[in-house]
PDB file of C-alpha atoms and ligand atoms in Angstrom:
ATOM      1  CA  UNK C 171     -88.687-114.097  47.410  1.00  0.00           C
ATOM      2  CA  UNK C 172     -91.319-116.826  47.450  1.00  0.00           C
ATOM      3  CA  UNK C 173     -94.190-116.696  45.732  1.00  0.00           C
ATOM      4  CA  UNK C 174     -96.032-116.564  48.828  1.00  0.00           C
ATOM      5  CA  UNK C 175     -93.664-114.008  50.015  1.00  0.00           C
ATOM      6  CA  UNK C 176     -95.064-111.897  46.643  1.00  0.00           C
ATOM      7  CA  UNK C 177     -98.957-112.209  48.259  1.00  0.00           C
ATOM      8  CA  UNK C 178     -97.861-109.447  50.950  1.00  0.00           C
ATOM      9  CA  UNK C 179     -98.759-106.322  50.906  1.00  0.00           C
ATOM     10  CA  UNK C 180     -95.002-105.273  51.451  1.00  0.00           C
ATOM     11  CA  UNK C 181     -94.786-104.196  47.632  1.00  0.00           C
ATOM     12  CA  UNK C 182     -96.230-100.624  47.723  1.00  0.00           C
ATOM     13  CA  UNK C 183     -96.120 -98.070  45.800  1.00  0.00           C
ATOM     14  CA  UNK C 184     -96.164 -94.814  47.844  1.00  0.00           C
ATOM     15  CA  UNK C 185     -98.093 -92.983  44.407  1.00  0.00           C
ATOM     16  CA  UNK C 186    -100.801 -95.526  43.832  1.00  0.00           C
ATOM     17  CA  UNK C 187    -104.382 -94.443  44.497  1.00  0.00           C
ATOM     18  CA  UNK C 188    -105.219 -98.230  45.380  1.00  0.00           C
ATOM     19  CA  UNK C 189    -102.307 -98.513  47.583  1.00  0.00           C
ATOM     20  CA  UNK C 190    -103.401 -95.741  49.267  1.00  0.00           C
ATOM     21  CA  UNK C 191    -107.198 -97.665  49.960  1.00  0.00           C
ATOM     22  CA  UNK C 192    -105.419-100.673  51.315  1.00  0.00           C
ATOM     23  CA  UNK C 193    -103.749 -98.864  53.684  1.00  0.00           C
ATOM     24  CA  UNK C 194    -107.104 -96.754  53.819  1.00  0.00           C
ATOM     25  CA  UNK C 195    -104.914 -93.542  53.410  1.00  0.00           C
ATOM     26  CA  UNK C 196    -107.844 -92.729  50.771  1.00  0.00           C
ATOM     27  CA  UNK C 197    -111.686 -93.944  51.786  1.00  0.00           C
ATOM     28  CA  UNK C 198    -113.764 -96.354  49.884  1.00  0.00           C
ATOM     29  CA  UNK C 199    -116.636 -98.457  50.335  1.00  0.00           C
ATOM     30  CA  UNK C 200    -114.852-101.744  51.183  1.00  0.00           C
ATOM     31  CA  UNK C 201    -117.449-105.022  50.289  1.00  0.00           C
ATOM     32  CA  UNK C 202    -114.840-107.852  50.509  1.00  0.00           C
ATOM     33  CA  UNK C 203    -111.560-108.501  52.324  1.00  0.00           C
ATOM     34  CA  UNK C 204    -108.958-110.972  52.369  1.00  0.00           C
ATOM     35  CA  UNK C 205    -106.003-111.448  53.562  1.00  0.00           C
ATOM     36  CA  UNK C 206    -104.371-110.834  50.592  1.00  0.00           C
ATOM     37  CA  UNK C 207    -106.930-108.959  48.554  1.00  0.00           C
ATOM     38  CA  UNK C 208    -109.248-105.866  48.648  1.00  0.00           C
ATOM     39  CA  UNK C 209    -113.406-105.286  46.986  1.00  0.00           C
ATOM     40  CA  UNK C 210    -114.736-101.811  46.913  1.00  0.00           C
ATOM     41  CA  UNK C 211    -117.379-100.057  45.131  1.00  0.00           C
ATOM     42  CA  UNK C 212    -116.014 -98.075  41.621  1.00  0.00           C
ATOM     43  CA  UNK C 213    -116.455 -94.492  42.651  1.00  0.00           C
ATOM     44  CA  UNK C 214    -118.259 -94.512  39.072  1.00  0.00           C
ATOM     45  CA  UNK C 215    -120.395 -97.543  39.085  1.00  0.00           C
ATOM     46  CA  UNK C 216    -121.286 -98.725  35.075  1.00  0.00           C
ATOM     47  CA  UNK C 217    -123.607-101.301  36.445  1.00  0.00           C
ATOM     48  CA  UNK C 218    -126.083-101.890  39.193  1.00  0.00           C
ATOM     49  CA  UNK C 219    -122.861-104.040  40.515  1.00  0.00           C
ATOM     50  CA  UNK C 220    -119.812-102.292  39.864  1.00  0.00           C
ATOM     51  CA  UNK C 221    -116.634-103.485  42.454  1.00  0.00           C
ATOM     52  CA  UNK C 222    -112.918-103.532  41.777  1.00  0.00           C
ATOM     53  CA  UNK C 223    -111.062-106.303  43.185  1.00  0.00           C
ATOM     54  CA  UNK C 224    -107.797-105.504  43.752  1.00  0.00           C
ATOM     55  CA  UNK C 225    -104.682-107.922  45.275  1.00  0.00           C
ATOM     56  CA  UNK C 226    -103.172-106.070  48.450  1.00  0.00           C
ATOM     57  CA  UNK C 227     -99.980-105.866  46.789  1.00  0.00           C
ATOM     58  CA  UNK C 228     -99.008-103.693  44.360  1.00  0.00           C
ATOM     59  CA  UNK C 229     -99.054-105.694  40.826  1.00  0.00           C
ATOM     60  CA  UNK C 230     -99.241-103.541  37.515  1.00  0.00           C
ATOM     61  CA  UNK C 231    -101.665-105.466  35.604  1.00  0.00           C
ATOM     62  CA  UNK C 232    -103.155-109.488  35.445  1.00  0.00           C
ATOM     63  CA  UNK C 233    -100.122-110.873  33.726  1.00  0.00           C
ATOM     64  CA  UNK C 234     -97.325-109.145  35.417  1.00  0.00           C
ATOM     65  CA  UNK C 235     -99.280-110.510  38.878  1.00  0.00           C
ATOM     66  CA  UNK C 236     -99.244-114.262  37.028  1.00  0.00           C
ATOM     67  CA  UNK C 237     -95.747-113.693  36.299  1.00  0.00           C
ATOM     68  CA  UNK C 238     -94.754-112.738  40.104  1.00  0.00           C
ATOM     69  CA  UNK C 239     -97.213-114.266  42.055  1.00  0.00           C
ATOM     70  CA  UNK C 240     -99.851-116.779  40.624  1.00  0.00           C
ATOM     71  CA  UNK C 241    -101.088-117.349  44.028  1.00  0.00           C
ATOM     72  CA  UNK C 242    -102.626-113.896  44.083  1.00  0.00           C
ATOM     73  CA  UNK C 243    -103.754-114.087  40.823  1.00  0.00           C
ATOM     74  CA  UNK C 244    -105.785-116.949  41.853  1.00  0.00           C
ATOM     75  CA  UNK C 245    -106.778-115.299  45.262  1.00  0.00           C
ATOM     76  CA  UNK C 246    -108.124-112.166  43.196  1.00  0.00           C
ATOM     77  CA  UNK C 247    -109.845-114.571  41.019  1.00  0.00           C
ATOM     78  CA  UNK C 248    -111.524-116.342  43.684  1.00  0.00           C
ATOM     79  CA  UNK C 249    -112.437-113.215  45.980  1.00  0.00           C
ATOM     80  CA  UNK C 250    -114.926-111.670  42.456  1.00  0.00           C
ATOM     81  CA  UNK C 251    -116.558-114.983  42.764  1.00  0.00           C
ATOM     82  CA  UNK C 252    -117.080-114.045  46.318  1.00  0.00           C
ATOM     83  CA  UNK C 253    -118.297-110.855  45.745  1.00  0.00           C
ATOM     84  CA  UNK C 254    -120.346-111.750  42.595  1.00  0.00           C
ATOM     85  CA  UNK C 255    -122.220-114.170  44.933  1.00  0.00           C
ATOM     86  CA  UNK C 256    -122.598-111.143  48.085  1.00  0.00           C
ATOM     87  CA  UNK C 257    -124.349-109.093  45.438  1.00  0.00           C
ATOM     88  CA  UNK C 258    -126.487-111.287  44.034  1.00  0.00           C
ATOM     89  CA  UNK C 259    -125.269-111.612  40.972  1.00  0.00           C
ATOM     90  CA  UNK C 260    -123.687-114.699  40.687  1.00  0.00           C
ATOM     91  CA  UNK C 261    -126.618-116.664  39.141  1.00  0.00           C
ATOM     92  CA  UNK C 262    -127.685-113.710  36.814  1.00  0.00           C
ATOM     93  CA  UNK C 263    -124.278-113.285  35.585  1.00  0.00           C
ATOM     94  CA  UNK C 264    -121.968-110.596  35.411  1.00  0.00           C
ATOM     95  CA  UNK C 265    -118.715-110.105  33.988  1.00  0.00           C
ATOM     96  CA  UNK C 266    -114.927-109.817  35.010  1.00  0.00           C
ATOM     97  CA  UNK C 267    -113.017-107.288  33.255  1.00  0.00           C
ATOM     98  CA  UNK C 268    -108.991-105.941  33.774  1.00  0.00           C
ATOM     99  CA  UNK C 269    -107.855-103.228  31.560  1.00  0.00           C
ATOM    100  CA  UNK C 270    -104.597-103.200  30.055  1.00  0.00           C
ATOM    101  CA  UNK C 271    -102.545-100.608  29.350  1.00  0.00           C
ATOM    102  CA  UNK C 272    -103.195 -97.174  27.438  1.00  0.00           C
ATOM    103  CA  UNK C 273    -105.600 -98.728  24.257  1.00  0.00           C
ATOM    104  CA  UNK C 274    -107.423-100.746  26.915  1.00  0.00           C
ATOM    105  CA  UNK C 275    -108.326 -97.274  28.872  1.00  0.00           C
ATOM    106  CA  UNK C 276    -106.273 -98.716  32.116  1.00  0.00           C
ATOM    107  CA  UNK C 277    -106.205 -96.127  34.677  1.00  0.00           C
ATOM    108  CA  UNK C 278    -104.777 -97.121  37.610  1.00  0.00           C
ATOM    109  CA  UNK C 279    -102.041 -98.940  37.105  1.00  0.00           C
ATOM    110  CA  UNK C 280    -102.517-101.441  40.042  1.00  0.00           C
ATOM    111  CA  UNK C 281    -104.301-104.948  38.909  1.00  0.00           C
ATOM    112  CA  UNK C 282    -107.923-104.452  39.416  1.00  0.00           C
ATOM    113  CA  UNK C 283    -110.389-106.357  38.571  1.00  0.00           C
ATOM    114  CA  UNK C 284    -114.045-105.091  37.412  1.00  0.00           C
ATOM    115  CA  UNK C 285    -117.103-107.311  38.960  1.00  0.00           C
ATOM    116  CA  UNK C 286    -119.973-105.517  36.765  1.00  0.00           C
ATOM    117  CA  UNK C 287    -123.003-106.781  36.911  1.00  0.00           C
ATOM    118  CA  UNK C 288    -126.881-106.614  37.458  1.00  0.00           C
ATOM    119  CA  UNK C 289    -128.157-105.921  34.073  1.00  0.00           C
ATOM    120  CA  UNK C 290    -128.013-106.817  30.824  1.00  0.00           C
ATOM    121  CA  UNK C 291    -124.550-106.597  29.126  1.00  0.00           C
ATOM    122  CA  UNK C 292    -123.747-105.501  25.430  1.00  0.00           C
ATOM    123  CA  UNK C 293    -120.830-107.481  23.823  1.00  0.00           C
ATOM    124  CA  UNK C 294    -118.593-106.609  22.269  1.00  0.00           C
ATOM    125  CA  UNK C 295    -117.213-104.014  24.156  1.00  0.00           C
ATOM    126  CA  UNK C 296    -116.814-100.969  22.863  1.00  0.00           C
TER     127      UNK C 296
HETATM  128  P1  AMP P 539    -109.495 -98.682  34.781  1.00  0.00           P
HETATM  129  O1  AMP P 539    -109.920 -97.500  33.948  1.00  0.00           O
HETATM  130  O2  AMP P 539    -109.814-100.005  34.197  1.00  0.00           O
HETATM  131  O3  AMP P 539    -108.049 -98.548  35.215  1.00  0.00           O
HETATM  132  O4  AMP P 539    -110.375 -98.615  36.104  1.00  0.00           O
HETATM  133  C1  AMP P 539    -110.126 -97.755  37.164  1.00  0.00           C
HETATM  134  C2  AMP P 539    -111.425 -97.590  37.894  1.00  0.00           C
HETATM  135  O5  AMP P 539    -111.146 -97.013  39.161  1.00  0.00           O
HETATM  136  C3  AMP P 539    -112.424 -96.655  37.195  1.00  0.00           C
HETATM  137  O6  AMP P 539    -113.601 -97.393  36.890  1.00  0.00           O
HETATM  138  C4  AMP P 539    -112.671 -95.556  38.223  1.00  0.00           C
HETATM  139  O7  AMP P 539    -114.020 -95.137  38.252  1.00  0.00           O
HETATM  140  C5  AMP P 539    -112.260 -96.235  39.507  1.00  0.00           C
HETATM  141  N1  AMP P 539    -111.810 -95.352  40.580  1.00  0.00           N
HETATM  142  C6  AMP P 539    -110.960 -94.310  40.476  1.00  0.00           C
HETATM  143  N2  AMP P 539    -110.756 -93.749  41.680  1.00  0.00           N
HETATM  144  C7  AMP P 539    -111.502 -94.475  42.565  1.00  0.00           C
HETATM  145  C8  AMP P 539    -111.718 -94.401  43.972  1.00  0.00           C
HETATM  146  N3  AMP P 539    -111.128 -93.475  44.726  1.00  0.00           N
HETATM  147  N4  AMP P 539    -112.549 -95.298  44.551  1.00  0.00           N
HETATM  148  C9  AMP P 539    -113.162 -96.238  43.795  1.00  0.00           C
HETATM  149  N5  AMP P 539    -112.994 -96.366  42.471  1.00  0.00           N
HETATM  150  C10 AMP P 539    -112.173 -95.496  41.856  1.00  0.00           C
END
């Protein structure tokens, strides 16, 4: 398989909650879309701006996504620039989180990444 083989959604896995929004088994407020990549609204915003970006294609987390398909990686990348910029918060700033693994509090285990934004931020995280 190509790497640009990788970027299609043709990797799913039928138990994934965000496999089941891109293939909109399960609703959600969709912001961005790509060809190879998915925005929607966290169903418990944090923020004033809180969107997961997500790559089409089932990927566990950022690195195993690097590993299999930089492309997407970048593409994911690229699209919360997009959507920090939509929402007005791309001035302002905002921050780009991805959980990883159990001590990290990842939840879904499909790459997603955070776009929070639209107030002040603490740091460090907790
Ligand atoms: P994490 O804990 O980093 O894996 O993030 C998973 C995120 O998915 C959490 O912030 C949840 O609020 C969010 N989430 C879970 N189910 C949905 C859903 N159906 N639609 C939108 N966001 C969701």
């Amino acid at each position: 398989m190509t790497d640009n083989d990788a970027t299609r959604p043709a990797q799913r896995d039928p138990d994934c909650l965000f496999c089941k929004i891109v293939a909109r088994e399960v609703p959600a407020d969709v912001v961005h879309e790509t060809e190879t990549t998915l925005a929607f609204r966290d169903i418990q915003p944090q923020a004033p701006t809180h969107v997961l970006v997500i790559p089409k294609a089932h990927h566990r987390d950022a690195v195993a996504t690097a590993l299999a398909a930089p492309a997407l990686l970048t593409d994911v990348v690229v699209a919360a620039g997009e959507v920090a910029r939509q929402e007005g918060v791309a001035d302002s700033g905002y921050r780009i989180v991805t959980n990883t693994g159990r001590d990290a509090q990842q939840s879904v285990d499909h790459l997603h990444l955070h776009v929070v934004g639209g107030r002040g931020l603490q740091w460090p995280p907790g």
